[in-house]
PDB file of C-alpha atoms in Angstrom:
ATOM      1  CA  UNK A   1      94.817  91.926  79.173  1.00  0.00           C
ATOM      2  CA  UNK A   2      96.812  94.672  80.585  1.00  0.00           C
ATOM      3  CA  UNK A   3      99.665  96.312  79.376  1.00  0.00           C
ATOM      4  CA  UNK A   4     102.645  98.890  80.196  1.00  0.00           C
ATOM      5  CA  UNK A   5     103.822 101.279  78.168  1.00  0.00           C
ATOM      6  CA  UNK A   6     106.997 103.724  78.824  1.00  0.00           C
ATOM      7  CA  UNK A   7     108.392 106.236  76.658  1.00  0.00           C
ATOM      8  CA  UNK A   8     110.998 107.054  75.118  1.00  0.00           C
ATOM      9  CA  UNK A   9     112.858 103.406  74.864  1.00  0.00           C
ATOM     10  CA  UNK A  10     116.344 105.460  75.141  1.00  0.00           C
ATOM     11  CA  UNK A  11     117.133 109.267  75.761  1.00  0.00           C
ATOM     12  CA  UNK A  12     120.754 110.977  75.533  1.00  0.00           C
ATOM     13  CA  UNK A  13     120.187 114.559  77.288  1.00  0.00           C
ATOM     14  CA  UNK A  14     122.501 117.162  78.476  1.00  0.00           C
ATOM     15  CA  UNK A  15     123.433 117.748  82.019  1.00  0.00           C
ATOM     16  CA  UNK A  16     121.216 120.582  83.252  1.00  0.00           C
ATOM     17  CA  UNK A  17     118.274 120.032  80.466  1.00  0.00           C
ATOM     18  CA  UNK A  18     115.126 118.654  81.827  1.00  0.00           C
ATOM     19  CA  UNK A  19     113.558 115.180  82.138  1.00  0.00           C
ATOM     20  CA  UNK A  20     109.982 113.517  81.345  1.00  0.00           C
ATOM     21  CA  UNK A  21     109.604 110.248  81.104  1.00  0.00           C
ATOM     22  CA  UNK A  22     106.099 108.680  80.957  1.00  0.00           C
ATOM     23  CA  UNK A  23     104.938 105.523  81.595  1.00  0.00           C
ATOM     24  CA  UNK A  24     100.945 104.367  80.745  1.00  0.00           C
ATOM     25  CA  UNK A  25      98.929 101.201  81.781  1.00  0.00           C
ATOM     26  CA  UNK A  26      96.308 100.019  79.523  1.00  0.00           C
ATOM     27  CA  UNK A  27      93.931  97.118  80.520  1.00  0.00           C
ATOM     28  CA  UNK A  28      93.546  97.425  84.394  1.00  0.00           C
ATOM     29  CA  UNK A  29      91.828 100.250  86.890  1.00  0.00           C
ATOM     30  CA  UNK A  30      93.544 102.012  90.089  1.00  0.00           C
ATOM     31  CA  UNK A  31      96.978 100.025  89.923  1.00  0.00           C
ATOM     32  CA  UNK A  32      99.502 101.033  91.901  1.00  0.00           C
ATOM     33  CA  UNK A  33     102.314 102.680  90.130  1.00  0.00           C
ATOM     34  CA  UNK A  34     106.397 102.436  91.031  1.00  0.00           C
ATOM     35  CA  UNK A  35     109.165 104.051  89.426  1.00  0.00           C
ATOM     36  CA  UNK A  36     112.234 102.113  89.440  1.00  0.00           C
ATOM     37  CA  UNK A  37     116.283 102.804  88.366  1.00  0.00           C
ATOM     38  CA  UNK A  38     118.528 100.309  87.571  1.00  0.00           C
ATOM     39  CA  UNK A  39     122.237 101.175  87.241  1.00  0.00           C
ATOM     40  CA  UNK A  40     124.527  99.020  86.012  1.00  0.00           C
ATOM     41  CA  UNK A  41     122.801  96.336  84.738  1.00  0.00           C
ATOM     42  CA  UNK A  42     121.649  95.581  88.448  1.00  0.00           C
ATOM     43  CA  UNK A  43     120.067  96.273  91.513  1.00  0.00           C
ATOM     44  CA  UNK A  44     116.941  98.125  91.772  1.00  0.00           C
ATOM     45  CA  UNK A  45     116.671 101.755  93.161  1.00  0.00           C
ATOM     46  CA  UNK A  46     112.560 102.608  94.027  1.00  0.00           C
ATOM     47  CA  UNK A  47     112.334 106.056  93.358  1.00  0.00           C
ATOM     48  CA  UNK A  48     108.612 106.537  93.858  1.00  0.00           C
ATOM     49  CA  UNK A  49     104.957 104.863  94.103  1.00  0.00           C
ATOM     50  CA  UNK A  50     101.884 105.975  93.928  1.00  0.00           C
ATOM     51  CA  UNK A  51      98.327 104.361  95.069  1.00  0.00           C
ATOM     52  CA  UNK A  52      96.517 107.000  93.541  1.00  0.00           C
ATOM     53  CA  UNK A  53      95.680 110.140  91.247  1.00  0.00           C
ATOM     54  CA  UNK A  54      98.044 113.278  92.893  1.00  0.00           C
ATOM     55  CA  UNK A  55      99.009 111.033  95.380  1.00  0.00           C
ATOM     56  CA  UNK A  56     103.159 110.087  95.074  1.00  0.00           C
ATOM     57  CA  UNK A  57     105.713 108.862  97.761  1.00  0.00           C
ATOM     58  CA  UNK A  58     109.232 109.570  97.774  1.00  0.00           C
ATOM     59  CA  UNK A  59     111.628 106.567  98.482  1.00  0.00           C
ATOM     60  CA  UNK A  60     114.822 108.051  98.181  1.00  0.00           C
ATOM     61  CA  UNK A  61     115.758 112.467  97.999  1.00  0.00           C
ATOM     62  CA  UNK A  62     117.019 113.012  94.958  1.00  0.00           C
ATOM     63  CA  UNK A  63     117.220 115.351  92.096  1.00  0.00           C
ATOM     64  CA  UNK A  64     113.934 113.611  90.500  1.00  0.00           C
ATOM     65  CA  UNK A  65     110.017 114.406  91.059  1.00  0.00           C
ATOM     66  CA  UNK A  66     107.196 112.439  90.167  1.00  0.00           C
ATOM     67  CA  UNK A  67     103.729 112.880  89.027  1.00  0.00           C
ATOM     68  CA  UNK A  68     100.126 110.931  88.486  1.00  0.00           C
ATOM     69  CA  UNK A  69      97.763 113.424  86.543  1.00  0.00           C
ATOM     70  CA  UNK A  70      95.682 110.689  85.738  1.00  0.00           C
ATOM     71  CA  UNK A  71      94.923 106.668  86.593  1.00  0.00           C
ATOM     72  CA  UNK A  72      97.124 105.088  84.541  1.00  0.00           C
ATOM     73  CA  UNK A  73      99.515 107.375  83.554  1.00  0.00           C
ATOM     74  CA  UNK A  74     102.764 108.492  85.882  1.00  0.00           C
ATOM     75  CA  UNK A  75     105.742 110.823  85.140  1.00  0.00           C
ATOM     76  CA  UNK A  76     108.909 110.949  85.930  1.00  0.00           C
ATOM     77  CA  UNK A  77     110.576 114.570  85.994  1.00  0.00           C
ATOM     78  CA  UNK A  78     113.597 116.864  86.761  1.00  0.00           C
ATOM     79  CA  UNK A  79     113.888 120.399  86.051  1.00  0.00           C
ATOM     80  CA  UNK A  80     117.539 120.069  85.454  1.00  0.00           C
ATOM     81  CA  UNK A  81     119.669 116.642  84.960  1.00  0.00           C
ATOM     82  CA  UNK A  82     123.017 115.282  86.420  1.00  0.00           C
ATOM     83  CA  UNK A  83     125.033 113.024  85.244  1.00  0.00           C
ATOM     84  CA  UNK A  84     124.465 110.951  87.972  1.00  0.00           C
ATOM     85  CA  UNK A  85     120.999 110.704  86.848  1.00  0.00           C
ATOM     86  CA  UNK A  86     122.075 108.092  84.034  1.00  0.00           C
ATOM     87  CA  UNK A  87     120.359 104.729  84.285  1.00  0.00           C
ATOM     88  CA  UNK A  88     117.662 102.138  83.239  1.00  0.00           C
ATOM     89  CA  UNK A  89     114.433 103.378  84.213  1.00  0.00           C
ATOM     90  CA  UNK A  90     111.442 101.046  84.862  1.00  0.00           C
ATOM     91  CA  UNK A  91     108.123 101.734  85.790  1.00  0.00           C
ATOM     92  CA  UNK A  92     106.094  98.957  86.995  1.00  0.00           C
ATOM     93  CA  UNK A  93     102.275  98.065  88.190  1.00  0.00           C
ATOM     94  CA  UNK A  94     100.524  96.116  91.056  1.00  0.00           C
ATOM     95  CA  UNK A  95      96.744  95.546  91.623  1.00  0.00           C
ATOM     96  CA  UNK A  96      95.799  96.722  95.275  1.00  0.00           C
ATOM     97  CA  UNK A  97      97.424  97.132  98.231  1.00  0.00           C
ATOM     98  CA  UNK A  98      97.557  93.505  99.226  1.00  0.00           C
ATOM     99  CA  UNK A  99     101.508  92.894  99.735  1.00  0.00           C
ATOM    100  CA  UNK A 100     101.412  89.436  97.870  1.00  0.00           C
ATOM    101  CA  UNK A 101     100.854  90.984  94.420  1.00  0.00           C
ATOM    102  CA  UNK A 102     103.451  90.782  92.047  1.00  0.00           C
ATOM    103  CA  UNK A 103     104.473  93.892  90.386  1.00  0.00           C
ATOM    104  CA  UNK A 104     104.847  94.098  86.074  1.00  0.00           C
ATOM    105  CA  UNK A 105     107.120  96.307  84.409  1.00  0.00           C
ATOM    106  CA  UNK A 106     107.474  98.370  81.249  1.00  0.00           C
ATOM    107  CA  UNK A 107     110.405  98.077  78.910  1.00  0.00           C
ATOM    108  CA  UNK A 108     111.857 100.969  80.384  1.00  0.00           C
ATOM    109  CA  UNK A 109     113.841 103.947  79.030  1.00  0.00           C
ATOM    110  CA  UNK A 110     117.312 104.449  78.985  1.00  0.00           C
ATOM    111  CA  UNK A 111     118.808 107.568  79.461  1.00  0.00           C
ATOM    112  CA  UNK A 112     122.219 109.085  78.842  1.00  0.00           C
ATOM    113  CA  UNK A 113     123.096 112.124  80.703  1.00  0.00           C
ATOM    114  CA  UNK A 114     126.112 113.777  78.923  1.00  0.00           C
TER     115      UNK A 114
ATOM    116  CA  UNK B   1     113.686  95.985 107.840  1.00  0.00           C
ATOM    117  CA  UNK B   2     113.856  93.866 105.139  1.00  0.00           C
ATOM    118  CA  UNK B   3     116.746  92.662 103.068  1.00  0.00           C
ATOM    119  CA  UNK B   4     117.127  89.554 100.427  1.00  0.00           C
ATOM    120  CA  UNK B   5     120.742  88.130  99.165  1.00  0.00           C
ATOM    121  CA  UNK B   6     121.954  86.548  96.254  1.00  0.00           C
ATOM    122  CA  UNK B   7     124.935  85.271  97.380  1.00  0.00           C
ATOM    123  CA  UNK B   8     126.266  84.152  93.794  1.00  0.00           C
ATOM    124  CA  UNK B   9     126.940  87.390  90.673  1.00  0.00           C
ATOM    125  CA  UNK B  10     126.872  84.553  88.123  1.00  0.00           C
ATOM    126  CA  UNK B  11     125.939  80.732  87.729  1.00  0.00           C
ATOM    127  CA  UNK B  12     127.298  79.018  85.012  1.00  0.00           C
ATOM    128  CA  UNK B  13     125.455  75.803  84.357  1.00  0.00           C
ATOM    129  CA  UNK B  14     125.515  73.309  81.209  1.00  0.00           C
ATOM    130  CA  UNK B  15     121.995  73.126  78.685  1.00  0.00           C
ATOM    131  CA  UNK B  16     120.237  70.167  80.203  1.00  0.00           C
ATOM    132  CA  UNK B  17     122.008  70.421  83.258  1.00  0.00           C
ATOM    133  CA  UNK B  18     119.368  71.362  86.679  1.00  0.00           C
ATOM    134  CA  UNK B  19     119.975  74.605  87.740  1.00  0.00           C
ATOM    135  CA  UNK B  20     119.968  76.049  91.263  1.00  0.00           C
ATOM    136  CA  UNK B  21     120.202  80.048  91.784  1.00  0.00           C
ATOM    137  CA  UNK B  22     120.460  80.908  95.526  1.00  0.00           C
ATOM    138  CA  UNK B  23     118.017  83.721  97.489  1.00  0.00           C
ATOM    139  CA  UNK B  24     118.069  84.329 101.110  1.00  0.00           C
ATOM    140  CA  UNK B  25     115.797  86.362 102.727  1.00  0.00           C
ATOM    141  CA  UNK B  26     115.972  88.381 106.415  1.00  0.00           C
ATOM    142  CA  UNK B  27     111.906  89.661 106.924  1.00  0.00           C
ATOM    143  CA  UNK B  28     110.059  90.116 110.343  1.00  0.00           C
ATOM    144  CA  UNK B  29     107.000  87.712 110.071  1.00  0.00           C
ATOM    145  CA  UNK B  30     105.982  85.342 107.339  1.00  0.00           C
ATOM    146  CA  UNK B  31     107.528  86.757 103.843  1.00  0.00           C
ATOM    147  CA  UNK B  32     106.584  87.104 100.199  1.00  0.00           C
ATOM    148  CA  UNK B  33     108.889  86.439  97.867  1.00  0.00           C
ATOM    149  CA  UNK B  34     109.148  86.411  94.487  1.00  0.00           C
ATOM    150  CA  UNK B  35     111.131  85.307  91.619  1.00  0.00           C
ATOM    151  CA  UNK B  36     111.564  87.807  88.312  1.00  0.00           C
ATOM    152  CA  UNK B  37     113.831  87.556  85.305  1.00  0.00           C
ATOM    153  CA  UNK B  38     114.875  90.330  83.338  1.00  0.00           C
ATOM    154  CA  UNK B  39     116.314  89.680  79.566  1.00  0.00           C
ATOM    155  CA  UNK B  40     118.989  92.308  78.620  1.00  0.00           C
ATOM    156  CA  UNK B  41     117.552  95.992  77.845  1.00  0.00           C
ATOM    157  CA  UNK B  42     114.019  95.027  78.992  1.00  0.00           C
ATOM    158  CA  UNK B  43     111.820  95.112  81.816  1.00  0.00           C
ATOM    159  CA  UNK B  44     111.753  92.408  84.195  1.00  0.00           C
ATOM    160  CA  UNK B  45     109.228  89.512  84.402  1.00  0.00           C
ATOM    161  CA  UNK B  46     107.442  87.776  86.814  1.00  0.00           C
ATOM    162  CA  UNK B  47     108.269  84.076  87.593  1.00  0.00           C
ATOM    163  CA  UNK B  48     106.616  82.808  90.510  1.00  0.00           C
ATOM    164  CA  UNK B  49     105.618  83.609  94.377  1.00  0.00           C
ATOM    165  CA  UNK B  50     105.291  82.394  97.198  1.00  0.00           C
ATOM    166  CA  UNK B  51     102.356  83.560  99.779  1.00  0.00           C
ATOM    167  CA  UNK B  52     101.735  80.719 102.066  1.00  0.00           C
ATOM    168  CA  UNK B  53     101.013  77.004 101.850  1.00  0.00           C
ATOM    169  CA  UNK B  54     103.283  74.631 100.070  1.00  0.00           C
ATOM    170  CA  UNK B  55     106.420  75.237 100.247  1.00  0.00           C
ATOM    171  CA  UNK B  56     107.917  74.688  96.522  1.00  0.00           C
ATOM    172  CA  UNK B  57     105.614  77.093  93.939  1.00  0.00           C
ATOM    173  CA  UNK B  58     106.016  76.646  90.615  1.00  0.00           C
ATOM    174  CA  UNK B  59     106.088  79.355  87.616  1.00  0.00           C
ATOM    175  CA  UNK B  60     106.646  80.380  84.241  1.00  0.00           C
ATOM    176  CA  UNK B  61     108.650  78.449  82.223  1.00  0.00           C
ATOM    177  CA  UNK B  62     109.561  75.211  83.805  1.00  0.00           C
ATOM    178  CA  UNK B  63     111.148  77.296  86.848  1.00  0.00           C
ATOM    179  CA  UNK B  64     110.090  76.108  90.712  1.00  0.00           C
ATOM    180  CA  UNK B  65     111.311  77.465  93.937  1.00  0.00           C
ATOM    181  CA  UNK B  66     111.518  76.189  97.141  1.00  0.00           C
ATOM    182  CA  UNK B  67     110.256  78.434 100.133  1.00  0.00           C
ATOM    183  CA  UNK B  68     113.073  76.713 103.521  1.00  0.00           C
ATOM    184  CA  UNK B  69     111.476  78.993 106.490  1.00  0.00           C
ATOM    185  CA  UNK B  70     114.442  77.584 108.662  1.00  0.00           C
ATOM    186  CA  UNK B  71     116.792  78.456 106.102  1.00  0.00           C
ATOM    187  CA  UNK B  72     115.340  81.747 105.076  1.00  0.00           C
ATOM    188  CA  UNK B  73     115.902  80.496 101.333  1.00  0.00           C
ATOM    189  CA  UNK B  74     113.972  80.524  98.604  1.00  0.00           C
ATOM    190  CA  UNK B  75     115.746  78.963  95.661  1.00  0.00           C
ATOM    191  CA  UNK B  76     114.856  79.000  92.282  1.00  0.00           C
ATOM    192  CA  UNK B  77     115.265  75.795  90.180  1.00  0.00           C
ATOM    193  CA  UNK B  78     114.780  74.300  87.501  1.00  0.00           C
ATOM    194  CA  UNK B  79     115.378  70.403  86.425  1.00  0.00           C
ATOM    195  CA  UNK B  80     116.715  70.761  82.691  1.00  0.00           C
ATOM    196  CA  UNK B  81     118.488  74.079  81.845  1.00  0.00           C
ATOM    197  CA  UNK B  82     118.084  75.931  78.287  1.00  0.00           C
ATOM    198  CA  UNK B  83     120.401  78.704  76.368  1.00  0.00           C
ATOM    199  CA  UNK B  84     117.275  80.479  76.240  1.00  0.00           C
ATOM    200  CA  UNK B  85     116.837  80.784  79.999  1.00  0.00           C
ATOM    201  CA  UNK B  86     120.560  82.654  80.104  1.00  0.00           C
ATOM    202  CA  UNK B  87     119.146  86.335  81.804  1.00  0.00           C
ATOM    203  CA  UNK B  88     119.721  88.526  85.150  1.00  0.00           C
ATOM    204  CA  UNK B  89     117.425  86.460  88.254  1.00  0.00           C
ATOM    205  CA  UNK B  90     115.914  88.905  90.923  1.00  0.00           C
ATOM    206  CA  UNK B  91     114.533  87.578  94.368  1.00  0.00           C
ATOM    207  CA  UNK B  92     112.779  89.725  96.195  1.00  0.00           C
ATOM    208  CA  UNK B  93     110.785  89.811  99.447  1.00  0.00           C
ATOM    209  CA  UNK B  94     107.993  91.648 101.070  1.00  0.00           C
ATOM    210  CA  UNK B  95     106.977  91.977 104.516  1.00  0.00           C
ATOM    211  CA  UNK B  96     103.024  91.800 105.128  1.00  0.00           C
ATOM    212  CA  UNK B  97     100.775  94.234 106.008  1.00  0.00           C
ATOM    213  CA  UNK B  98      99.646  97.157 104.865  1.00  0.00           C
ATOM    214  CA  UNK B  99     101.863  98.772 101.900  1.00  0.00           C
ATOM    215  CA  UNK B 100     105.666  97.463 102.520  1.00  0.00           C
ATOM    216  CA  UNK B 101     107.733  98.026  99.249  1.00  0.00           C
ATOM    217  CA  UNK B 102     109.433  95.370  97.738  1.00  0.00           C
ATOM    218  CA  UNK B 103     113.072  94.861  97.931  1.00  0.00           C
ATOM    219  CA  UNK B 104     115.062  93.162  95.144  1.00  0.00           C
ATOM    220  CA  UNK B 105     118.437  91.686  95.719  1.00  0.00           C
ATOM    221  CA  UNK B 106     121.027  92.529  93.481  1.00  0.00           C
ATOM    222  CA  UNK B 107     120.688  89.966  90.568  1.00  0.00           C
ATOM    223  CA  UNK B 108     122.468  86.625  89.799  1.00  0.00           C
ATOM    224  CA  UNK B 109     123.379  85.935  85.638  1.00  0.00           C
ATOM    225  CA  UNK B 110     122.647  82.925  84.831  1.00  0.00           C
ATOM    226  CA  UNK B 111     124.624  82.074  81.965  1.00  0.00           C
ATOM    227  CA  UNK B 112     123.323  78.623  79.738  1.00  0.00           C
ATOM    228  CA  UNK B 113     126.403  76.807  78.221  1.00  0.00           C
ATOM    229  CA  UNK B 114     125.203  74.693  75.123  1.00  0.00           C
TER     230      UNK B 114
END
């Protein structure tokens, strides 16, 4: 069965300090990947997918960047934090490119920016 | 573009009770949708879809939604209401074709009174 893995679970960071955030998927071959924020408790922000290694679209400009070094594995970065960076962060999975497939989401990490 | 609504921020409903939690959808074409629930401080989970066909899909846990193409609804139910189903509900819709992303509406709570 597959699985998705994201870590840390939380993260309190300085404004200004950098960011990495990694998310894994065990189980399954050429997902598609999505990184997701959450403020509030709420509505859901894409920040990024990806349908394959190196290959990573932008949704929204923004002080984050986003990486897929290999299959399964995609990063979440910034070189320096704000505090409006603060939020739930979920990365999530979806076999193929066929718009019916539900997505499934990590645990996500929660990060502080102080 | 797309866009999905959750007209109500929190449904209140008695343990036993049926429970209703509204989603309306605006899509060019036939939509997706989909159904997730997301338990405080974790990821969310997928419920149910709807692709084509019959028009009330049922999921994960007892819960069933109703696909109203003249309405532009899609309604989650479910007939006898638990404390353990008390979460945050996201619809969300997809247009076909091609990669589209998904969009999520902003969440209803869905709070179980024993």
């Amino acid at each position: 069965s597959q699985t998705i893995h994201q870590w840390p679970a939380t993260l309190v960071q300085p404004v200004g300090s950098p960011l990495s955030l990694e998310c894994t998927v065990e189980g399954t071959s050429n997902p598609n990947l999505y990184w997701y924020r959450q403020a509030a408790g709420r509505g859901l922000q894409l920040l990024f997918y990806s349908v394959g290694i190196g290959q990573i679209s932008s949704e929204v400009p923004q002080n984050l960047s986003a990486s897929r070094p290999q299959d399964r594995q995609f990063i979440l970065s910034s070189k320096k934090l704000l505090l409006s960076d603060s939020g739930f962060y979920l990365c999530a999975w979806s076999l193929g490119l066929a718009s019916y497939n539900e997505q499934f989401f990590g645990p996500g990490t929660r990060l502080t920016v102080l | 573009a797309q866009s999905v609504a959750q007209p109500e921020d929190q449904v209140n409903v008695a343990e036993g009770n049926p429970l209703t939690v509204k989603c309306t959808y605006s899509v060019s074409g036939n939509p997706y949708l989909f159904w997730y629930v997301q338990y405080p401080n974790r990821g969310l989970q997928f419920l149910l879809k709807y692709i084509t066909g019959d028009n009330l899909v049922k999921g994960s846990y007892g819960f069933e939604a109703e696909f109203n193409k003249s309405q532009t609804s899609f309604h989650l139910k479910k007939p006898s209401a638990l404390v353990s189903d008390s979460a945050l509900y996201f619809c969300a819709v997809k247009q076909p074709g091609g990669y589209q992303k998904v969009t999520f509406g902003t969440g209803t709570k869905l709070q179980v009174i024993p």
